[in-house]
PDB file of C-alpha atoms in Angstrom:
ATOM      1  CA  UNK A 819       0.000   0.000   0.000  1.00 43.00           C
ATOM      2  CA  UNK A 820       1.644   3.345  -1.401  1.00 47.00           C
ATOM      3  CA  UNK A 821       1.290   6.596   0.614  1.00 45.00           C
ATOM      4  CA  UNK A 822      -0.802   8.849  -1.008  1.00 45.00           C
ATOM      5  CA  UNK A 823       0.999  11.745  -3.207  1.00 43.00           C
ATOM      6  CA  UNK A 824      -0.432  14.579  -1.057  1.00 40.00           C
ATOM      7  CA  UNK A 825       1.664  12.664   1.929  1.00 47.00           C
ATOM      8  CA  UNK A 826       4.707  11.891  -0.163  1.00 49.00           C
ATOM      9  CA  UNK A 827       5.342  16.040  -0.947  1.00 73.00           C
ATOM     10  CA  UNK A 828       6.122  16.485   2.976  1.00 87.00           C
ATOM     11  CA  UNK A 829       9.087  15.646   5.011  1.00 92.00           C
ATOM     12  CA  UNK A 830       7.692  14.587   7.404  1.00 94.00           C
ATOM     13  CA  UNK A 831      10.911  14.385   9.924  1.00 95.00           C
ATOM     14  CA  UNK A 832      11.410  17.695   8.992  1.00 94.00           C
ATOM     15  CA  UNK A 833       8.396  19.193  10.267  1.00 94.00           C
ATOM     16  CA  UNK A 834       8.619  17.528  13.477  1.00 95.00           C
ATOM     17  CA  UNK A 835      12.589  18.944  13.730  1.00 94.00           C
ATOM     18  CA  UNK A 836      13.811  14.938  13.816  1.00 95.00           C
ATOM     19  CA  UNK A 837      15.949  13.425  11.030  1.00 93.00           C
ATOM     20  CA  UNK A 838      15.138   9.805   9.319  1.00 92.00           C
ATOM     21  CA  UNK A 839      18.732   8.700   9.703  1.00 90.00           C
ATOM     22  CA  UNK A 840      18.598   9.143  13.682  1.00 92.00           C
ATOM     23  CA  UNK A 841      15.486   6.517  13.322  1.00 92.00           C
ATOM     24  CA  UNK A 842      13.843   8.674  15.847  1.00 95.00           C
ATOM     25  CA  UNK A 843      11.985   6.528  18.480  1.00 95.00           C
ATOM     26  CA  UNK A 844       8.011   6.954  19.263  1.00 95.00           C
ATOM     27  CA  UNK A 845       8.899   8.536  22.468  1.00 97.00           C
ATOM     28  CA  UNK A 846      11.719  11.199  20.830  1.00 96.00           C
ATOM     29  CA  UNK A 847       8.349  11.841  17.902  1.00 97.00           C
ATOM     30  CA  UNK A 848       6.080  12.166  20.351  1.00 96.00           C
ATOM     31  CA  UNK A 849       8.238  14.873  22.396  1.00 96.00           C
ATOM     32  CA  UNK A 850       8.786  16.668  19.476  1.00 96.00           C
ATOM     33  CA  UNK A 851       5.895  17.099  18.249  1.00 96.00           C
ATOM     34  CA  UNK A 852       4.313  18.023  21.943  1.00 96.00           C
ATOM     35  CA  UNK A 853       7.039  21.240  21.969  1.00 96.00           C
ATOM     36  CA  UNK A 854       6.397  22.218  18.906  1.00 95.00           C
ATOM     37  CA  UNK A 855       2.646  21.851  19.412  1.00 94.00           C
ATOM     38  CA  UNK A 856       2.772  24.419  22.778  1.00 93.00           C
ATOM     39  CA  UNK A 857       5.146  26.638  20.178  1.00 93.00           C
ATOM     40  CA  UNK A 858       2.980  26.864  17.075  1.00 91.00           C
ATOM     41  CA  UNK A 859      -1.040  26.575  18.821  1.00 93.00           C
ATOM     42  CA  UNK A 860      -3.462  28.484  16.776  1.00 92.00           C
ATOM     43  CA  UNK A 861      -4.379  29.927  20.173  1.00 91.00           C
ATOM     44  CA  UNK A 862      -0.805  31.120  20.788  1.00 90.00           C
ATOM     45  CA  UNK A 863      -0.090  32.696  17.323  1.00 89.00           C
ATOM     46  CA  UNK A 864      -3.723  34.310  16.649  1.00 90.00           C
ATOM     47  CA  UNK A 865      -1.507  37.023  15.014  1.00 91.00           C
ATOM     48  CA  UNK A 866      -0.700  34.481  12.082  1.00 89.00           C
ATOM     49  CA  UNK A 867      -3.862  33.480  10.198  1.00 92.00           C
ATOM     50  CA  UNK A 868      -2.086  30.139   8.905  1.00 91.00           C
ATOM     51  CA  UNK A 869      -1.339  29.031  12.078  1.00 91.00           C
ATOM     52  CA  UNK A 870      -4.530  26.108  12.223  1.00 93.00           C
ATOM     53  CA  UNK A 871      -2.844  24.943   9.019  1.00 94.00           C
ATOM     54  CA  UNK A 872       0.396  24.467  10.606  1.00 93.00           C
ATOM     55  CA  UNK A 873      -0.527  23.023  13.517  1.00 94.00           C
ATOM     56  CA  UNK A 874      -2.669  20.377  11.361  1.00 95.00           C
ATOM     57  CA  UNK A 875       0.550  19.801   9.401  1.00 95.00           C
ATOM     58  CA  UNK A 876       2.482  18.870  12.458  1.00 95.00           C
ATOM     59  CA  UNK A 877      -0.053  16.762  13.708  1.00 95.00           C
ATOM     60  CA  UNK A 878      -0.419  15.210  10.350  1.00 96.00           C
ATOM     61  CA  UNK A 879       3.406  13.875  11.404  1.00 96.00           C
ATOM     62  CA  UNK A 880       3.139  13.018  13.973  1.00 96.00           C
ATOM     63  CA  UNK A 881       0.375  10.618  13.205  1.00 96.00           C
ATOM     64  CA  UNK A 882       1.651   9.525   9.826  1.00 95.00           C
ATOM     65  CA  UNK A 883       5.514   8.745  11.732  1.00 96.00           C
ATOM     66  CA  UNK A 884       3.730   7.159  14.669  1.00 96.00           C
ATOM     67  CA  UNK A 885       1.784   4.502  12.374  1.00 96.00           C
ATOM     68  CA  UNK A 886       4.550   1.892  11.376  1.00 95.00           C
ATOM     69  CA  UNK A 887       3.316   1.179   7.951  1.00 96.00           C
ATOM     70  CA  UNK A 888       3.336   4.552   6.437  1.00 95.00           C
ATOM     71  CA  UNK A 889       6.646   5.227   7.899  1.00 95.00           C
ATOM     72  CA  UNK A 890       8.402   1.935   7.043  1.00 94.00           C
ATOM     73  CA  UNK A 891       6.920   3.255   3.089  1.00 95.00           C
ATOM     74  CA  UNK A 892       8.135   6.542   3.683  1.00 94.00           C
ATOM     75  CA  UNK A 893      11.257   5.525   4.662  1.00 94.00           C
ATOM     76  CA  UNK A 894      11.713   2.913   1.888  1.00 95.00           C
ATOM     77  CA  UNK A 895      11.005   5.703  -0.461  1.00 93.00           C
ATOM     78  CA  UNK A 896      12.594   7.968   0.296  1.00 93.00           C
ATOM     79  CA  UNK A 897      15.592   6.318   0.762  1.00 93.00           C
ATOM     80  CA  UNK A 898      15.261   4.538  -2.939  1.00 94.00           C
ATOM     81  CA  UNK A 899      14.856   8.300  -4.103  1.00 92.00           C
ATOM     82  CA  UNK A 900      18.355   9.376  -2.699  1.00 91.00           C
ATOM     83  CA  UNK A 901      20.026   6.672  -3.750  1.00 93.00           C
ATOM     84  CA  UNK A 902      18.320   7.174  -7.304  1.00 92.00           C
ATOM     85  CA  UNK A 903      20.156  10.872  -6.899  1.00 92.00           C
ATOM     86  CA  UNK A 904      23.255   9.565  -5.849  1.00 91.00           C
ATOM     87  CA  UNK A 905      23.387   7.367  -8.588  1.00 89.00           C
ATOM     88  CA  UNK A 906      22.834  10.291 -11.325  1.00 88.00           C
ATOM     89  CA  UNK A 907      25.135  12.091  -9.344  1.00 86.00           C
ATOM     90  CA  UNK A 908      27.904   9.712  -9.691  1.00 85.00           C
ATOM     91  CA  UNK A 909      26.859   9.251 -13.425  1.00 82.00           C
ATOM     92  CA  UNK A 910      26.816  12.703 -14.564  1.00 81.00           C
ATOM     93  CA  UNK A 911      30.288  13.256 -12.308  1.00 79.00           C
ATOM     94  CA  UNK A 912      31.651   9.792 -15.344  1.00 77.00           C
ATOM     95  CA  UNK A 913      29.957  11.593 -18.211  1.00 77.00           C
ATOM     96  CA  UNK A 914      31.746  14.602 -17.547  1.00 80.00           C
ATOM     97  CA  UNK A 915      34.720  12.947 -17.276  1.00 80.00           C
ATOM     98  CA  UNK A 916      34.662  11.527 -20.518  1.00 82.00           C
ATOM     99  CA  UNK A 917      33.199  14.467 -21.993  1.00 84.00           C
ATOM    100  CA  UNK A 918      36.162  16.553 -21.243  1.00 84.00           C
ATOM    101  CA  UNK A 919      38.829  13.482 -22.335  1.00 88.00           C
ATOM    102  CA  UNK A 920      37.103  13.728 -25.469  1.00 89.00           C
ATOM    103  CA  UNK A 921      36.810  17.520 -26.055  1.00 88.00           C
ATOM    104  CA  UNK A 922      41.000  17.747 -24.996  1.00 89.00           C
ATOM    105  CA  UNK A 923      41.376  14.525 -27.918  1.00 92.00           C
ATOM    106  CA  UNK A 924      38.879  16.326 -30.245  1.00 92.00           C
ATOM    107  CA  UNK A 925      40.941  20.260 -29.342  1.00 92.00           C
ATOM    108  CA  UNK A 926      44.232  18.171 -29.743  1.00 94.00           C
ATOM    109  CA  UNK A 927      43.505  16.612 -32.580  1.00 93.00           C
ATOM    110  CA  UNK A 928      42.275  20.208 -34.230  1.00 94.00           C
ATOM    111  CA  UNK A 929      45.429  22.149 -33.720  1.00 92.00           C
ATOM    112  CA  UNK A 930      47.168  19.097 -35.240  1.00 92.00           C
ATOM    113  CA  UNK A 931      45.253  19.422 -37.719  1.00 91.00           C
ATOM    114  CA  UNK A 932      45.513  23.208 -38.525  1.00 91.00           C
ATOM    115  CA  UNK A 933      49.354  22.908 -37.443  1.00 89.00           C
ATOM    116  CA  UNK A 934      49.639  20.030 -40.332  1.00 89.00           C
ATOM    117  CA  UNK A 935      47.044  22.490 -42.808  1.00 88.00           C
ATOM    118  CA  UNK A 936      49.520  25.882 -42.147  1.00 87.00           C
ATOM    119  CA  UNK A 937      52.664  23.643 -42.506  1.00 85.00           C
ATOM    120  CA  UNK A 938      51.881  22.793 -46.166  1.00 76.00           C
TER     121      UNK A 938
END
């Protein structure tokens, strides 16, 4: 079962201030999310009109990191994703290796060439 998109476009660690890769435990997503929570209440910001929607966001986290399933997904994905990026990194870093052997070779071979042409 794949999370849906509208899920997938957050990160969710992020919101909470936690990162994947310290595999953050219930209890450390839970604490997080109970100090932001007393930081970003809509009835503690009533100055910032967007402040319901952020405090929906962060308990959308919460509960989407708290149930195992979505987060194992999340994880998995997003995980496959940076390696994907790595990959292309590492890729494009060969590619433009050979693309400058080739332009030097293809330059080298052009003087050559116009050395040999203003030689005869």
């Amino acid at each position: 079962m794949a999370a849906p998109a509208a899920e997938e476009s957050h990160d969710w660690y992020a919101l909470l201030g936690l990162r994947m890769d310290d595999n953050p435990t219930r209890e450390a997503i839970n604490k997080a999310y109970k100090k932001l929570a007393l930081k970003l209440h809509p009835d503690k910001n009533r100055d910032d009109p967007n402040a319901a929607d952020k405090f929906q966001l962060l308990s959308k986290a919460k509960d989407f990191l708290l149930d195992d399933e979505k987060r194992g997904l999340y994880d998995k994905e997003v995980r496959s994703k940076e390696a994907r990026r790595k990959h292309e990194l590492e890729r494009s870093r060969g590619m433009d290796a050979r693309r400058a052997r080739m332009k030097k070779e293809l330059e080298e071979r052009t003087a050559a060439a116009m050395a040999e042409a203003a030689a005869a």
